[in-house]
XYZ file of C-alpha atoms in Angstrom:
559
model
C -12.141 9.404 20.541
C -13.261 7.835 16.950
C -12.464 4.699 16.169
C -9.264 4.008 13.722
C -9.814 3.058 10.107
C -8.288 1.423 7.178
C -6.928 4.003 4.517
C -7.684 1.864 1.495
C -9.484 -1.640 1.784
C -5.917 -4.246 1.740
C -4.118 -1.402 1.706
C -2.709 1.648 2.181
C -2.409 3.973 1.396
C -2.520 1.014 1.708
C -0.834 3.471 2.796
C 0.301 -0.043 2.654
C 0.510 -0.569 0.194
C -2.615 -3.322 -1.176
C -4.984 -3.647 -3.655
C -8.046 -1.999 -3.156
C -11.562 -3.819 -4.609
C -13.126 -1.410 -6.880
C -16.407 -2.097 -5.178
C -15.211 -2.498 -1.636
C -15.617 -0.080 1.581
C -13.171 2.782 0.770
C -11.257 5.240 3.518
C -13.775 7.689 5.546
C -13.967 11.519 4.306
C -15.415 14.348 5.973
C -16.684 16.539 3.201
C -15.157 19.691 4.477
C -13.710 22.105 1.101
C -10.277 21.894 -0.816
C -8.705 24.126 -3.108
C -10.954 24.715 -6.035
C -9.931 25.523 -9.902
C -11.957 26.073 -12.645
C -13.230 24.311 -14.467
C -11.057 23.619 -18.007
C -11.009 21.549 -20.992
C -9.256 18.341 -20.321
C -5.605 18.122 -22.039
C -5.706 16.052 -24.446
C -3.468 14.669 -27.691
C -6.785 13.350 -29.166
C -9.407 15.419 -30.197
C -12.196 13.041 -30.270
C -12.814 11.730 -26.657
C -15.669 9.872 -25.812
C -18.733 11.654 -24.630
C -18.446 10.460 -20.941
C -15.343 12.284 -20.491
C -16.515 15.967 -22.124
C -17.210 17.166 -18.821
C -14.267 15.044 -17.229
C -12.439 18.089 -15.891
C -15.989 18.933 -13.947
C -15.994 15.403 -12.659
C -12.713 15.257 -10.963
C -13.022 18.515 -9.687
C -16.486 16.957 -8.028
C -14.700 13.874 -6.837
C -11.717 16.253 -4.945
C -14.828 18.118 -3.370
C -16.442 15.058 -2.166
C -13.763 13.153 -0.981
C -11.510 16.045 0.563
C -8.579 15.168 -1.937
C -6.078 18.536 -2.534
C -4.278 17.416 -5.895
C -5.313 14.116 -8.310
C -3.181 13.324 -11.890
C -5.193 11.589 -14.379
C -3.671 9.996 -17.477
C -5.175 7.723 -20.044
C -3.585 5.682 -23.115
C -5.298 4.289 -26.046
C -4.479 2.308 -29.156
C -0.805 3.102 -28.139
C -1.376 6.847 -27.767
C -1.765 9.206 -24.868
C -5.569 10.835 -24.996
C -5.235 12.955 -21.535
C -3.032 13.921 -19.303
C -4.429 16.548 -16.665
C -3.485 17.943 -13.020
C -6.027 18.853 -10.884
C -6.085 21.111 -7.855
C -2.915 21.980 -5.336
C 0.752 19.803 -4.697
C -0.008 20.907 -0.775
C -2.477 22.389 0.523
C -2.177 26.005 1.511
C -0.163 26.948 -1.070
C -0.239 28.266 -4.674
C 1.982 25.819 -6.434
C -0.917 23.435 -8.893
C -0.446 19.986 -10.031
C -0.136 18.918 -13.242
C 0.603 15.852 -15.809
C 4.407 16.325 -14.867
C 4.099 16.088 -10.907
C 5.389 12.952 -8.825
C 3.290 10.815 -6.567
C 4.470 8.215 -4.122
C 2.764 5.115 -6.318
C 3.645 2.629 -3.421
C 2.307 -0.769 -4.191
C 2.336 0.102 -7.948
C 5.693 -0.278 -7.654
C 5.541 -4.437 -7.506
C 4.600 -4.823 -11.254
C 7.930 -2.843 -11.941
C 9.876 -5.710 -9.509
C 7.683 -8.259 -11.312
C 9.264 -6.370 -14.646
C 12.830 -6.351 -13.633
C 12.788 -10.624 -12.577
C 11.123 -11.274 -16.101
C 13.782 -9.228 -17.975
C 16.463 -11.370 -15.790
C 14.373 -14.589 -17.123
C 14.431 -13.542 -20.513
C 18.334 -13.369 -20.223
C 18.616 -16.494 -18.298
C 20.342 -15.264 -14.964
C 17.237 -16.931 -13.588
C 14.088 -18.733 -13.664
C 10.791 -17.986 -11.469
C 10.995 -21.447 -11.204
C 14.479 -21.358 -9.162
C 14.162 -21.572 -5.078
C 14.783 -18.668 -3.624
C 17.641 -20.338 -1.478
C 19.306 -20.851 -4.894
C 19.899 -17.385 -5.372
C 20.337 -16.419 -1.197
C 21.184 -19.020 0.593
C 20.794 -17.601 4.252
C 17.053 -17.610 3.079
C 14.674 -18.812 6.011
C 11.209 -18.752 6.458
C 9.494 -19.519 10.086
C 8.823 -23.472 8.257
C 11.735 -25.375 6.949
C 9.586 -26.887 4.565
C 8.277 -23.287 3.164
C 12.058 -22.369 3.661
C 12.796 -25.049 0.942
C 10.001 -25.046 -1.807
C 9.532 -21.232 -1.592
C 9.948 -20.252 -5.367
C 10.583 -16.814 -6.712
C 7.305 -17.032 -8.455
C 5.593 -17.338 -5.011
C 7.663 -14.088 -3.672
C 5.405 -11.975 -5.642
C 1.895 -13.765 -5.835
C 0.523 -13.427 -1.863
C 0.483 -17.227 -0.977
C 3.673 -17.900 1.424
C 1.257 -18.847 4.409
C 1.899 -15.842 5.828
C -0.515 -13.005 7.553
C -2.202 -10.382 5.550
C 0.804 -8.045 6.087
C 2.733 -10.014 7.963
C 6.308 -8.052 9.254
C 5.346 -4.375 7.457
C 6.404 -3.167 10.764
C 10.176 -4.113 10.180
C 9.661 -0.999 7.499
C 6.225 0.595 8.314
C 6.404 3.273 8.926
C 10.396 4.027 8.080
C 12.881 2.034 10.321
C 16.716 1.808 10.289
C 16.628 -2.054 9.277
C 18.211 -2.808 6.014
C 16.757 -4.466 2.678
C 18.930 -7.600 4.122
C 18.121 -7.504 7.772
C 14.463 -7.049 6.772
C 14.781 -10.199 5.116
C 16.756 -11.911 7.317
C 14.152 -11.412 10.383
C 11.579 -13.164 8.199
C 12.435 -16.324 9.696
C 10.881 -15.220 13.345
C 7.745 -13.621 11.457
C 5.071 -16.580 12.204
C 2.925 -18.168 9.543
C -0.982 -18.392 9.827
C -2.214 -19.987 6.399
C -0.609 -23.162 4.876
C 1.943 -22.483 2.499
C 0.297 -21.867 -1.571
C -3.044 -22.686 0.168
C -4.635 -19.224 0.478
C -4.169 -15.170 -0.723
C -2.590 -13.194 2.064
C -1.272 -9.661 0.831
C 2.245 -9.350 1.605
C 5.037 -6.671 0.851
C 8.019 -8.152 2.785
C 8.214 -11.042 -0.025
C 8.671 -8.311 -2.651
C 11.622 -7.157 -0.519
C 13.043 -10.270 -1.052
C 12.492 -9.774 -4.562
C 14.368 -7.195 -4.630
C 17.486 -8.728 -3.231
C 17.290 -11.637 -5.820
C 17.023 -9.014 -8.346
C 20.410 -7.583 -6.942
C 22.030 -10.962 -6.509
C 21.333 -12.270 -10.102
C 22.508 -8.550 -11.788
C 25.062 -8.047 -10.148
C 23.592 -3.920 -9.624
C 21.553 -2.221 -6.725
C 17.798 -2.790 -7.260
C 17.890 1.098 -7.851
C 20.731 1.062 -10.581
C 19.020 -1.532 -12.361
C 15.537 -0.255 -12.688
C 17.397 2.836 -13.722
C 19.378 0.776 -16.042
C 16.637 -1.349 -17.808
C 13.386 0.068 -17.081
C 13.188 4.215 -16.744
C 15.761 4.916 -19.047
C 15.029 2.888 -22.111
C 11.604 3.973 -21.600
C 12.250 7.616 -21.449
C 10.940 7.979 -17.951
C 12.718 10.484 -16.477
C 10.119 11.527 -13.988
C 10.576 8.690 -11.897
C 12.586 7.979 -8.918
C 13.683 5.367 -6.741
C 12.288 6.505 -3.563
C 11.934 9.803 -1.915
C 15.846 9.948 -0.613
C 16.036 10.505 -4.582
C 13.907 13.053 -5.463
C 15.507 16.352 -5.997
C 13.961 19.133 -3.183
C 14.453 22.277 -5.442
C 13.699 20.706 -8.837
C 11.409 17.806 -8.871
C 7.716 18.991 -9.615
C 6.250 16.545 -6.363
C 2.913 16.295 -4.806
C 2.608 16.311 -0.611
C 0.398 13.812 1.024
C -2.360 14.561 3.334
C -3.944 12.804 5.873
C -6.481 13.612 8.886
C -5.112 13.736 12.053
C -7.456 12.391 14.230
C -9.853 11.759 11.234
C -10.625 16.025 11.343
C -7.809 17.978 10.309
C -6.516 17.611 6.844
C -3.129 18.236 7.170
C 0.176 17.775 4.987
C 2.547 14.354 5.850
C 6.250 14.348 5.789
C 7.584 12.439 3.036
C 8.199 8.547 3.889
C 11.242 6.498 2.646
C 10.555 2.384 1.983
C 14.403 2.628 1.533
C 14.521 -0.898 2.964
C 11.877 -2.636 0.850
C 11.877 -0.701 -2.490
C 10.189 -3.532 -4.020
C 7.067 -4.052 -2.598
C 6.313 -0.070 -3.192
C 9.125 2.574 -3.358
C 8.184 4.768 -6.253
C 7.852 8.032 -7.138
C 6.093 8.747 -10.944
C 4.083 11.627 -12.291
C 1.031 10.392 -14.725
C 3.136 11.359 -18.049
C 5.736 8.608 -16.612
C 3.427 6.295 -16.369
C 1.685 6.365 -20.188
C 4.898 5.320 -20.741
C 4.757 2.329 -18.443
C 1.569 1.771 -19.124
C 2.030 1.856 -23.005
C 5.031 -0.931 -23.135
C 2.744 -3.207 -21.231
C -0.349 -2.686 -23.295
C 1.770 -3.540 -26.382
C 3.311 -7.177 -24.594
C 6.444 -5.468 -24.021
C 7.227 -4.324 -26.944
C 8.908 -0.667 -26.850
C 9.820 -0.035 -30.065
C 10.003 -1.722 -33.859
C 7.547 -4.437 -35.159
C 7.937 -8.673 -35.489
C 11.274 -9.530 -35.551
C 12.829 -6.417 -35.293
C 11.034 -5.102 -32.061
C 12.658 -3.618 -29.391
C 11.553 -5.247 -25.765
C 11.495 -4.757 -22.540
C 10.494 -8.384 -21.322
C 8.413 -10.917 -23.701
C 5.756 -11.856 -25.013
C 6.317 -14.970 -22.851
C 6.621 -13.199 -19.673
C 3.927 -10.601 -20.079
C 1.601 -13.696 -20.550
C 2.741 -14.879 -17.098
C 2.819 -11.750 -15.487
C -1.382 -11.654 -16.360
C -1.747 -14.823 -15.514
C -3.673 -15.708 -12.387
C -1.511 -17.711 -10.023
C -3.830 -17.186 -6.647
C -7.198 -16.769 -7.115
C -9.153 -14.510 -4.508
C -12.327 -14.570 -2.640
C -14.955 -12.272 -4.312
C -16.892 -10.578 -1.341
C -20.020 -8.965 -2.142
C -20.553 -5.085 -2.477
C -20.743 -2.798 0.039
C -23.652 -1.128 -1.185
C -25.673 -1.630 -3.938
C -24.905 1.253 -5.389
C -21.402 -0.798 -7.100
C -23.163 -4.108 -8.201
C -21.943 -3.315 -11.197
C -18.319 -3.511 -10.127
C -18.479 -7.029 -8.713
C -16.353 -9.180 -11.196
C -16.989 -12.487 -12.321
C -13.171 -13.709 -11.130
C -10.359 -12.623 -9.115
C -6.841 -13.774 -8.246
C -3.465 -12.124 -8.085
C -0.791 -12.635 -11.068
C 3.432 -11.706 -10.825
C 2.399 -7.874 -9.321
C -0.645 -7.302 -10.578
C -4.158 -8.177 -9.817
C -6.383 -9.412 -12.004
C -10.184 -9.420 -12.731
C -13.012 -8.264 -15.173
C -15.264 -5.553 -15.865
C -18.762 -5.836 -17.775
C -16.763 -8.910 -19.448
C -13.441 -7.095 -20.019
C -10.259 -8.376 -18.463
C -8.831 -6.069 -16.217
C -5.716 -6.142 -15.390
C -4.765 -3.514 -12.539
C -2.907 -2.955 -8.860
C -3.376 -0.116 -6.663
C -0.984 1.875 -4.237
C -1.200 3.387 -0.508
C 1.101 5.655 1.128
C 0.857 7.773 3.893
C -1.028 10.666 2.076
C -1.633 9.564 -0.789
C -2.946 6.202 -2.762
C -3.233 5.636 -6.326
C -4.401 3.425 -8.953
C -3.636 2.045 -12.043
C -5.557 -0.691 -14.580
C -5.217 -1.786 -17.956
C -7.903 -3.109 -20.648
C -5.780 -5.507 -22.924
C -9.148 -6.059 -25.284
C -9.592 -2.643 -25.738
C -5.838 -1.345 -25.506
C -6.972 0.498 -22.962
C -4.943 2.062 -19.511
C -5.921 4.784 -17.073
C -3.583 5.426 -14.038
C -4.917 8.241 -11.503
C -2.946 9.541 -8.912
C -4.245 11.082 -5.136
C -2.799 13.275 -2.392
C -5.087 11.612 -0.156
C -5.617 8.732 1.522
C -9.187 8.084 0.014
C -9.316 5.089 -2.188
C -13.242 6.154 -3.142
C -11.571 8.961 -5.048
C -9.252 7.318 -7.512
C -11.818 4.566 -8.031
C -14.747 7.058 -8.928
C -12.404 8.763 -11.468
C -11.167 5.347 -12.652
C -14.797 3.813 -13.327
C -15.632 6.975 -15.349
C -12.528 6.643 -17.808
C -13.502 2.974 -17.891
C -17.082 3.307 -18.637
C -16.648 6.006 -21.455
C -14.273 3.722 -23.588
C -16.383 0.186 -22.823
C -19.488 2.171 -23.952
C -21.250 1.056 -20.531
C -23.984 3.054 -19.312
C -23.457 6.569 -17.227
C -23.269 5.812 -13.448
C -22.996 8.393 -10.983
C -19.573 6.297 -9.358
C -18.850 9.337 -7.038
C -22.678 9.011 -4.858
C -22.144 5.564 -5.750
C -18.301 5.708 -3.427
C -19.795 8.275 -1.151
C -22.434 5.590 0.264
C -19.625 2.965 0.560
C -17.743 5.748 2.935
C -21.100 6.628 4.599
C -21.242 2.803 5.335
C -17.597 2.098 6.011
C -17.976 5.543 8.524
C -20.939 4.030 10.309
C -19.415 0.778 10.825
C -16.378 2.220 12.580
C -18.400 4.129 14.824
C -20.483 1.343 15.736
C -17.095 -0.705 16.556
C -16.051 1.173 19.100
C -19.521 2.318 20.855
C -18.952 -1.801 21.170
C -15.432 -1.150 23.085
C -17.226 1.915 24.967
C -20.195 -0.788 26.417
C -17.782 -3.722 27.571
C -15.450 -0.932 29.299
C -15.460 -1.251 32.905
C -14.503 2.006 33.666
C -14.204 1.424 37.574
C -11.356 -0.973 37.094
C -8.050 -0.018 38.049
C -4.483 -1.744 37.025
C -3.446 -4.567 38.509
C 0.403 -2.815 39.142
C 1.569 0.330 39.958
C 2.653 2.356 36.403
C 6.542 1.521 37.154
C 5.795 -2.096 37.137
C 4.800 -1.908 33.589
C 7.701 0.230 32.169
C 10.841 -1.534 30.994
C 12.279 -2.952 27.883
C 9.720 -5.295 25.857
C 11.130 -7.686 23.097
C 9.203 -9.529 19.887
C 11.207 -12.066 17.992
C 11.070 -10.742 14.693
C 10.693 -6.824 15.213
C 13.372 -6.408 18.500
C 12.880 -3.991 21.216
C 10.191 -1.671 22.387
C 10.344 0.360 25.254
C 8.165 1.840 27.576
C 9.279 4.430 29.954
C 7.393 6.269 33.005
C 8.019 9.581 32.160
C 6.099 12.821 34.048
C 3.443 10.320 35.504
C 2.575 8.458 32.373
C 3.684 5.427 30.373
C 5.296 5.967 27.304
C 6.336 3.642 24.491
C 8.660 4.071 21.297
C 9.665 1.261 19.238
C 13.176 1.110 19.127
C 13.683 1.042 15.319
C 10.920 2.897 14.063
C 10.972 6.720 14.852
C 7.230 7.594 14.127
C 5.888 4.691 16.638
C 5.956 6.776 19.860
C 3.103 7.147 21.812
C 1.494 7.735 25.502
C -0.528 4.850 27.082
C -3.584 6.007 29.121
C -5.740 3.219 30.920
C -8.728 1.735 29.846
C -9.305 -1.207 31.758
C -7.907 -3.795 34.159
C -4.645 -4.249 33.050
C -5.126 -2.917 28.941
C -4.309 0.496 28.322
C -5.126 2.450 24.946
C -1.762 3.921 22.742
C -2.401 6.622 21.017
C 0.478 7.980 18.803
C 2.231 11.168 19.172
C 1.794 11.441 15.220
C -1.813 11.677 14.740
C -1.749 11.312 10.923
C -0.940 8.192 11.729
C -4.413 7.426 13.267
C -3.316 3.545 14.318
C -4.045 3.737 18.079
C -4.024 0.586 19.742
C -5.214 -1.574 22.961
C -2.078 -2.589 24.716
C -3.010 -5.487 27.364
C -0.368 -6.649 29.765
C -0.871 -10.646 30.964
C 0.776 -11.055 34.637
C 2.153 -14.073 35.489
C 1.165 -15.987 38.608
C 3.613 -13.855 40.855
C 1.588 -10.935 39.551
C 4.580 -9.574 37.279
C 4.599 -8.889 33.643
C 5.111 -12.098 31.418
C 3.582 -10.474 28.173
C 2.637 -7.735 26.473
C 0.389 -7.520 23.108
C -0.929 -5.127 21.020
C -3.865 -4.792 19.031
C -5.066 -1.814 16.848
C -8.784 -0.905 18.145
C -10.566 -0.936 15.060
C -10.467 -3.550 12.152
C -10.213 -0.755 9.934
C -6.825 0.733 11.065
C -4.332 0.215 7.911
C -3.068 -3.787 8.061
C 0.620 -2.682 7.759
C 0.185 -1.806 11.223
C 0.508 -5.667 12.120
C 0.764 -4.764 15.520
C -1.184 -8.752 16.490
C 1.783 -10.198 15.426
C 3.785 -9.079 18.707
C 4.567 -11.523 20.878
C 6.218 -8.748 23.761
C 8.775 -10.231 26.479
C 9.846 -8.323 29.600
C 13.540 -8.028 28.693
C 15.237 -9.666 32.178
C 18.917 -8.559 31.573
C 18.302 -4.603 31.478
C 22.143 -5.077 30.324
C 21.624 -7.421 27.584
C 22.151 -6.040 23.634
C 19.248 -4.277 22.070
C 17.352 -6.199 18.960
């Protein structure tokens, strides 16, 4: 067995859905071969391109070799106009059917500057303030603190400093469960807090949920009919969509994710719905969409029309906040040497999108993760500058090689080689995985034997904030399915004393887990946690935050 690892540093995807260091350890890639095109001249609406990118189409079709990635979207704006817009490679592997500027990726945590968008318009119109308390707007609000409960702004839903866990409650919604938006929210009171409250940056999504609902509450429409309403429509994006219970199965022109099951295989994943919290990363956008996007921020919000007579989305006022740093963030050194260059000079998260600089630029950017596919997206205000790139793979080293080239040839920095520069981060971030769990192979006492027989461990489990799991004896062996979340089943096999290790029917998921049961001193079960085996398995899989009670009353109502 090899050792579980993070799709995207803070992220995803990812798949979560975080934002991934440009210059951090990236997801691990076995260089085994994708679909191949050749080689053409990049699309462009500007004839004169820098000289870095003349042999751009080359270059991304070396980063999808390298880094195992079937289909990639590039687009890049400049003084206000759209330079490129390419597709490279296949929508799913195996089949015929190419990507281009036109085909829809799940953008996941680049959704949260569009829920940042939609509560500045609302400001601008005075339904609200990111100064109000949440409680103002919901007052069934509750955080696990009465006095975070209280002072908890709508500022500080989107800006990673509630004193809560990196990730903290993804599980409510990762991967897909039958909670609502509200019950989501609601259950945030039982979610614990492990930082003090503004004191520290701890990615979140669940806030952004939250978000969301003030969004709804202060509108009077469904997060979904108002992004619609004031966002896609009056910026002609009409190849966005809500989620993926909106895209259309015969007509939309959408991208597959991939993912290796068991870190081998390459192999397509279904299609996930954040139906639940939309906010924190819900959408669906192909790379032309997102010139558009990318264009009204670069020009302070203005869509249309000059002075007094423009035409905006949000103002000037608001776009100044949104780039504003509100918690500043730790600046860890590179992996490798090989991305010095990349290390910025400061760090810290604004109102959805993160914030930093690059050979003295500002740079204001986010990224996305998703099961099968991340993404990335970052802005040059100085130089009205914005590249978005767009993966159907979960390999943040891809997207930030073919970033760092569109960057350098419009900053006029000197030619790197960012995909061997990525490829040694991987080779790194590989080797360190490995060596994690050669550490849980040594402390193994494989003579050990549980403390119970396999019946005494089965039964009905309950956490405060997430509900019920169960785990069932079923043709000899111990099996356990969280009771809201479909995907989460899995067979426990021992390891040692009284941990066993879960390993997911889904292999794409690759999140297996220790599972060690504490006996009381009557030698039953009093507790059950869970813990993912290696530090780099995605951090939406928060399984450390389950606290797992033996559910007494077999009879009493499910959670």
């Amino acid at each position: 067995m090899r050792p579980n690892r993070l799709a995207a540093l803070l992220a995803v995807v990812i798949w979560g859905s975080a934002t991934l260091p440009a210059w951090a350890d990236t997801a691990a890639s076995q260089a085994v071969p994708v679909a191949t095109e050749q080689a053409q001249p990049a699309q462009s609406r500007d004839a004169t391109l820098p000289d870095q990118l003349r042999d751009f189409d080359a270059y991304v079709e070396r980063v999808r070799q390298q880094f195992n990635v079937p289909g990639i979207a590039v687009a890049i704006v400049k003084d206000g106009k759209v330079v490129l817009e390419r597709g490279y490679g296949v929508r799913e592997m195996g089949k015929p059917a190419r990507v281009d500027e036109h085909t829809m990726f799940a953008i996941a945590s680049n959704t949260k500057a569009f829920t940042a968008a939609a509560l500045s318009i609302l400001a601008d119109e005075g339904k609200l303030s990111l100064d109000d308390r949440v409680i103002d707007h919901l007052p069934w609000f509750r955080m696990a603190d009465p006095y975070v409960t209280h002072e908890m702004r709508v500022r500080d839903l989107l800006a990673h400093r509630s004193g809560l866990g990196l990730g903290a409650g993804d599980l409510l919604y990762w991967p897909g469960t039958d909670y609502t938006t509200e019950e989501v929210a609601r259950r945030l009171k039982d979610v614990p807090l492990t930082g003090s409250f503004r004191g520290q940056y701890a990615y979140d999504n669940i806030l952004y949920g939250v978000a969301q609902l003030v969004i709804e509450k202060a509108s009077g429409q469904s997060y979904a009919d108002f992004l619609q309403a004031r966002v896609f429509t009056p910026l002609g994006m009409t190849e966005t969509r809500f989620n993926s219970d909106h895209l259309k199965p015969t007509d939309d022109n959408v991208a597959t994710g991939h993912a290796k099951a068991d870190f081998k295989d390459l192999e397509p994943v279904a299609p996930m719905t954040w139906h639940n919290v939309s906010g924190a990363g819900g959408l669906y956008a192909s790379a032309h969409d997102l010139t558009k996007w990318m264009r009204v921020q670069l020009d302070g919000g203005v869509m249309a029309g000059e002075g007094d007579d423009a035409k905006r989305l949000f103002s000037a006022k608001r776009q100044k906040a949104m780039w504003s740093v509100i918690t500043p963030m730790n600046i860890p050194e590179p992996s490798v040497p090989e991305l010095g260059a990349v290390k910025p000079n400061f760090l810290g998260y604004g109102e959805g999108w993160q914030l930093s600089d690059y050979r003295g630029r500002k740079l204001v950017w986010h990224t996305g993760g998703w099961p099968g596919m991340v993404s990335r997206l970052t802005l040059v205000p100085e130089h009205k500058l914005g590249v978005v790139v767009l993966t159907s793979a979960e390999v943040g080293a891809a997207f930030n090689a073919v970033t760092m080239r569109a960057l350098d040839a419009f900053v006029d920095a000197p030619r790197t080689d960012w995909v061997a520069a990525y490829a040694a981060a991987v080779a790194k971030a590989e080797a360190k995985a490995d060596e994690t769990w050669q550490k849980h192979v040594q402390a193994r006492d494989a003579k050990s034997r549980p403390s119970l027989p396999l019946a005494k461990y089965a039964g009905r489990y309950r956490d405060a904030w997430y509900g019920d799991i169960n785990i069932a004896q079923e043709g000899g062996k111990l099996v356990m399915r969280f009771s809201r979340t479909k995907s989460l089943v899995g067979t426990l096999s021992h390891w040692q004393h009284d941990t066993f290790i879960l390993r997911w029917h889904e292999r794409w998921l690759n999140a297996d887990a220790f599972v060690t049961f504490n006996l009381d001193a009557d030698g039953n079960v009093a507790e059950a946690r869970i813990k993912a085996i290696s530090p780099r398995t995605d951090f939406s899989f928060d399984f450390h935050d389950l606290r797992l009670v033996p559910v007494k009353d077999e009879h009493a109502p499910a959670k």
